[in-house]
């Protein structure tokens, strides 16, 4: 496998390969992908498989007499995701521009299909999955994240500075953004909806959206969320968040179990397989929403810190890739993917450490959840594909990688090339 | 679109990166807060299934009394799993149980973190433990308790429900803390018998799980007069020679306070005599203390009671109920609703509620010359982290030695004088000067009153302070005083001569 070859020999940076059979007249000139991101994400995924097994084995055994019942599919989905990631690395990410509208429409259709009783499958009472026949259930909201990021990157890049205008920028943005967010809220899946909403906002912000529009949208979102939270059951959620100990066996139960797991882990942790929440008896969502608590209990603050550090590396490298991307679409796509994965990781971990109220959402690459894992990995593939074409840009760029690229060899300009000055 | 009029997006990307790093910084701080700052506290949630589960892998530390007699230790079942056994049923309400099924109670619960070693603050040591092949061993506790005295206290209470608290007034160390009825904690700790034993104990009359010594709140009756004395003498409202000219008449006709008549029914033969402070304690004159309470004022009474530990849980190894002089709802000074309530509270009726531990502390503070020592049950913790000795520690100076001397003198007369012998039969220890005060707390209806005694001995050099409550034991002198006398005698003459 050439991928393996490139992993073994990272010095081969200038792999200016003409893509055989590519319809493009213009040759795509690439260098090695950002191995730091690759290693961080593969490490997170590997840790995820380990932790999902550790936290689900007992529960799975109790449920189906097979301790691999939950981790098995996770491994399969992880492998599929890695294949998708490797494929995406080799695909010219610009081709996604062609796919952006079908992808977006497809996501909308999938989200609507969830409301068709024949296809939907309720999991955990809230997040709805789509199941057709005997195919594995998928979570359309995961597809929606990718679709929104790709389509927004395409559209915002095309709009250029017009995004600042109200009628030509903000209103069309809302027409793309709002239906998707509302459909996910309607699922109902508040956690994913907030990830999608925040990612979209970040992308508009990065693309140079009018701050007044952004402020208005943020204000509207905050008002909406507040109004929503102030009724009944949701208000209870807030009260529990402020003091989980007021109802230790009821509403505060999850939060407390998560915090206790962290506390029992301490600095160095209880050791792999030693988690008490992991049995799934004390903490039902140990292998997905609360997997960070299991990591915190088994590997302590050290393990939790490593997970957070890996996400910080992803954020840092993602921002660097975005800054050095060869075109606006690539920059927005890289920033959007980075923001999405990092916001999702933040919300998941923040719930466990009681910074924000409980929201059911997976920890990217780590939590059990096939569609989440494979789509996140595919998104990283896109990010890595962009990283293969980064150009030198001030001090931000990875100098060595770029020096390799600009070693005097001629290369053809592209229509998509980042114009440093307009015209 | 050929002409891309592109916005300068670099700044937005960099700012996004900045926001993301702040967010990750926040969660890193959050994780650190729960895993380091609050870790030890979280591991102390003894009733949590997680903590119970984590504690299963641990061999609990043993608990021994002051002379090294084992109070709680471990046995191993056929699978090599440890379970708890206790030396005597008299310990049950105090030490509680540690059951694999029902969690923990009593001291087993309060000191679960030490006994299991889960509350350790030493992460490096924790790490070494995880690498060691054998089961983790919790720390051993040494109590100030005397098992023999504890057994004797439960035996003395007999079939009555009640409590005995004995402590060393000089150190605050608890010598005995009995609560009846008792139960079989070993049966609850044994996995085989746990279910039946727990069900039986839960259904048993008299709430055996309740540690009456710390959690029982009782109307104090006349033993509260010592609290009123501390407030009145301490604040200077009265002195030892204070007397009230209207007192003899009021004993015949009742004392009129704001239209309400306070009666003092039980000493006709002092009705013709104006009593001073000592005599009022000796004969336990309600009228005298009602007048004293009114003269001291509600605010001062409540304030001085708070110095003794009223109004807040007492800092102790076990959870304690809060003692009160009043419900605190009234607008009158100190939270009393009016003069009548204050006058009644001054001799221990009205809305006054106390725990036996609180009353033992009242006696101990008088015995110790006004200095209130923090009550302590656990005096030593010896674990892998080394040996730790706890206390003694003072909670504060409640009153001057002179005030303590005045009250102590009156309490001595109450036991040793001719009058005292009539009212406090049985508390005196032959050959040892004893000080004390009985109480007979009316609990309403036709039920027998609760019988109280608080005191200390030897009166000239106190080594033990005591509070005894016998529920529905009749007059203080009928039940509580003889129990106190025999237990103090046992301690001073036999167990700790």
mmCIF file with all atom_site columns, C-alpha atoms in Angstrom, chain A residues 51-60 70 244 248-264 275-298 348-349 351-353 358-360 367-368, chain B residues 48-51 53:
data_model
loop_
_atom_site.group_PDB
_atom_site.id
_atom_site.type_symbol
_atom_site.label_atom_id
_atom_site.label_alt_id
_atom_site.label_comp_id
_atom_site.label_asym_id
_atom_site.label_entity_id
_atom_site.label_seq_id
_atom_site.pdbx_PDB_ins_code
_atom_site.Cartn_x
_atom_site.Cartn_y
_atom_site.Cartn_z
_atom_site.occupancy
_atom_site.B_iso_or_equiv
_atom_site.pdbx_formal_charge
_atom_site.auth_seq_id
_atom_site.auth_comp_id
_atom_site.auth_asym_id
_atom_site.auth_atom_id
_atom_site.pdbx_PDB_model_num
ATOM 1  C CA . UNK A 1 51  ? -12.042 2.414  25.828 1.00 0.00 ? 51  UNK A CA 1
ATOM 2  C CA . UNK A 1 52  ? -15.238 1.324  24.106 1.00 0.00 ? 52  UNK A CA 1
ATOM 3  C CA . UNK A 1 53  ? -14.274 -2.279 24.758 1.00 0.00 ? 53  UNK A CA 1
ATOM 4  C CA . UNK A 1 54  ? -13.301 -1.531 28.336 1.00 0.00 ? 54  UNK A CA 1
ATOM 5  C CA . UNK A 1 55  ? -16.529 0.334  28.992 1.00 0.00 ? 55  UNK A CA 1
ATOM 6  C CA . UNK A 1 56  ? -18.960 -1.860 27.094 1.00 0.00 ? 56  UNK A CA 1
ATOM 7  C CA . UNK A 1 57  ? -17.709 -5.403 27.548 1.00 0.00 ? 57  UNK A CA 1
ATOM 8  C CA . UNK A 1 58  ? -19.654 -6.108 30.717 1.00 0.00 ? 58  UNK A CA 1
ATOM 9  C CA . UNK A 1 59  ? -22.811 -4.417 29.544 1.00 0.00 ? 59  UNK A CA 1
ATOM 10 C CA . UNK A 1 60  ? -22.602 -6.153 26.181 1.00 0.00 ? 60  UNK A CA 1
ATOM 11 C CA . UNK A 1 70  ? -20.551 -3.177 21.032 1.00 0.00 ? 70  UNK A CA 1
ATOM 12 C CA . UNK A 1 244 ? -26.280 17.686 40.515 1.00 0.00 ? 244 UNK A CA 1
ATOM 13 C CA . UNK A 1 248 ? -28.645 12.078 43.389 1.00 0.00 ? 248 UNK A CA 1
ATOM 14 C CA . UNK A 1 249 ? -30.767 9.157  42.265 1.00 0.00 ? 249 UNK A CA 1
ATOM 15 C CA . UNK A 1 250 ? -32.863 10.922 39.644 1.00 0.00 ? 250 UNK A CA 1
ATOM 16 C CA . UNK A 1 251 ? -31.974 13.687 37.272 1.00 0.00 ? 251 UNK A CA 1
ATOM 17 C CA . UNK A 1 252 ? -28.539 14.359 38.712 1.00 0.00 ? 252 UNK A CA 1
ATOM 18 C CA . UNK A 1 253 ? -27.552 10.716 38.545 1.00 0.00 ? 253 UNK A CA 1
ATOM 19 C CA . UNK A 1 254 ? -25.637 10.777 35.267 1.00 0.00 ? 254 UNK A CA 1
ATOM 20 C CA . UNK A 1 255 ? -23.737 13.929 36.070 1.00 0.00 ? 255 UNK A CA 1
ATOM 21 C CA . UNK A 1 256 ? -22.738 12.655 39.505 1.00 0.00 ? 256 UNK A CA 1
ATOM 22 C CA . UNK A 1 257 ? -21.629 9.251  38.241 1.00 0.00 ? 257 UNK A CA 1
ATOM 23 C CA . UNK A 1 258 ? -19.457 10.985 35.669 1.00 0.00 ? 258 UNK A CA 1
ATOM 24 C CA . UNK A 1 259 ? -17.887 13.290 38.237 1.00 0.00 ? 259 UNK A CA 1
ATOM 25 C CA . UNK A 1 260 ? -17.380 10.428 40.671 1.00 0.00 ? 260 UNK A CA 1
ATOM 26 C CA . UNK A 1 261 ? -15.656 8.416  37.996 1.00 0.00 ? 261 UNK A CA 1
ATOM 27 C CA . UNK A 1 262 ? -13.284 11.336 37.433 1.00 0.00 ? 262 UNK A CA 1
ATOM 28 C CA . UNK A 1 263 ? -12.753 11.677 41.174 1.00 0.00 ? 263 UNK A CA 1
ATOM 29 C CA . UNK A 1 264 ? -12.059 7.972  41.630 1.00 0.00 ? 264 UNK A CA 1
ATOM 30 C CA . UNK A 1 275 ? -13.461 1.468  35.907 1.00 0.00 ? 275 UNK A CA 1
ATOM 31 C CA . UNK A 1 276 ? -16.517 1.035  38.063 1.00 0.00 ? 276 UNK A CA 1
ATOM 32 C CA . UNK A 1 277 ? -18.804 3.088  35.830 1.00 0.00 ? 277 UNK A CA 1
ATOM 33 C CA . UNK A 1 278 ? -17.763 1.032  32.872 1.00 0.00 ? 278 UNK A CA 1
ATOM 34 C CA . UNK A 1 279 ? -19.977 -1.886 33.806 1.00 0.00 ? 279 UNK A CA 1
ATOM 35 C CA . UNK A 1 280 ? -22.823 0.078  32.354 1.00 0.00 ? 280 UNK A CA 1
ATOM 36 C CA . UNK A 1 281 ? -24.848 -0.555 35.475 1.00 0.00 ? 281 UNK A CA 1
ATOM 37 C CA . UNK A 1 282 ? -23.831 2.573  37.306 1.00 0.00 ? 282 UNK A CA 1
ATOM 38 C CA . UNK A 1 283 ? -23.525 4.675  34.154 1.00 0.00 ? 283 UNK A CA 1
ATOM 39 C CA . UNK A 1 284 ? -25.658 3.544  31.207 1.00 0.00 ? 284 UNK A CA 1
ATOM 40 C CA . UNK A 1 285 ? -23.975 5.731  28.588 1.00 0.00 ? 285 UNK A CA 1
ATOM 41 C CA . UNK A 1 286 ? -20.441 4.788  29.581 1.00 0.00 ? 286 UNK A CA 1
ATOM 42 C CA . UNK A 1 287 ? -19.368 3.745  26.092 1.00 0.00 ? 287 UNK A CA 1
ATOM 43 C CA . UNK A 1 288 ? -20.644 6.777  24.224 1.00 0.00 ? 288 UNK A CA 1
ATOM 44 C CA . UNK A 1 289 ? -21.692 10.091 25.795 1.00 0.00 ? 289 UNK A CA 1
ATOM 45 C CA . UNK A 1 290 ? -19.743 9.552  29.021 1.00 0.00 ? 290 UNK A CA 1
ATOM 46 C CA . UNK A 1 291 ? -16.710 7.727  27.692 1.00 0.00 ? 291 UNK A CA 1
ATOM 47 C CA . UNK A 1 292 ? -14.513 10.610 28.811 1.00 0.00 ? 292 UNK A CA 1
ATOM 48 C CA . UNK A 1 293 ? -15.498 9.763  32.391 1.00 0.00 ? 293 UNK A CA 1
ATOM 49 C CA . UNK A 1 294 ? -14.307 6.186  31.840 1.00 0.00 ? 294 UNK A CA 1
ATOM 50 C CA . UNK A 1 295 ? -11.016 7.463  30.427 1.00 0.00 ? 295 UNK A CA 1
ATOM 51 C CA . UNK A 1 296 ? -10.728 9.778  33.423 1.00 0.00 ? 296 UNK A CA 1
ATOM 52 C CA . UNK A 1 297 ? -11.351 6.919  35.831 1.00 0.00 ? 297 UNK A CA 1
ATOM 53 C CA . UNK A 1 298 ? -9.092  4.350  34.185 1.00 0.00 ? 298 UNK A CA 1
ATOM 54 C CA . UNK A 1 348 ? -18.881 16.193 25.038 1.00 0.00 ? 348 UNK A CA 1
ATOM 55 C CA . UNK A 1 349 ? -16.078 16.692 27.553 1.00 0.00 ? 349 UNK A CA 1
ATOM 56 C CA . UNK A 1 351 ? -20.772 17.836 29.831 1.00 0.00 ? 351 UNK A CA 1
ATOM 57 C CA . UNK A 1 352 ? -18.730 15.247 31.709 1.00 0.00 ? 352 UNK A CA 1
ATOM 58 C CA . UNK A 1 353 ? -16.813 17.829 33.717 1.00 0.00 ? 353 UNK A CA 1
ATOM 59 C CA . UNK A 1 358 ? -26.144 17.348 29.950 1.00 0.00 ? 358 UNK A CA 1
ATOM 60 C CA . UNK A 1 359 ? -26.435 16.954 26.185 1.00 0.00 ? 359 UNK A CA 1
ATOM 61 C CA . UNK A 1 360 ? -26.167 13.592 24.492 1.00 0.00 ? 360 UNK A CA 1
ATOM 62 C CA . UNK A 1 367 ? -17.205 7.187  21.582 1.00 0.00 ? 367 UNK A CA 1
ATOM 63 C CA . UNK A 1 368 ? -19.040 4.108  20.405 1.00 0.00 ? 368 UNK A CA 1
ATOM 64 C CA . UNK B 2 48  ? -22.708 5.852  45.880 1.00 0.00 ? 48  UNK B CA 1
ATOM 65 C CA . UNK B 2 49  ? -22.743 2.582  43.922 1.00 0.00 ? 49  UNK B CA 1
ATOM 66 C CA . UNK B 2 50  ? -19.446 3.516  42.339 1.00 0.00 ? 50  UNK B CA 1
ATOM 67 C CA . UNK B 2 51  ? -17.726 4.020  45.650 1.00 0.00 ? 51  UNK B CA 1
ATOM 68 C CA . UNK B 2 53  ? -18.092 -1.042 43.998 1.00 0.00 ? 53  UNK B CA 1
#
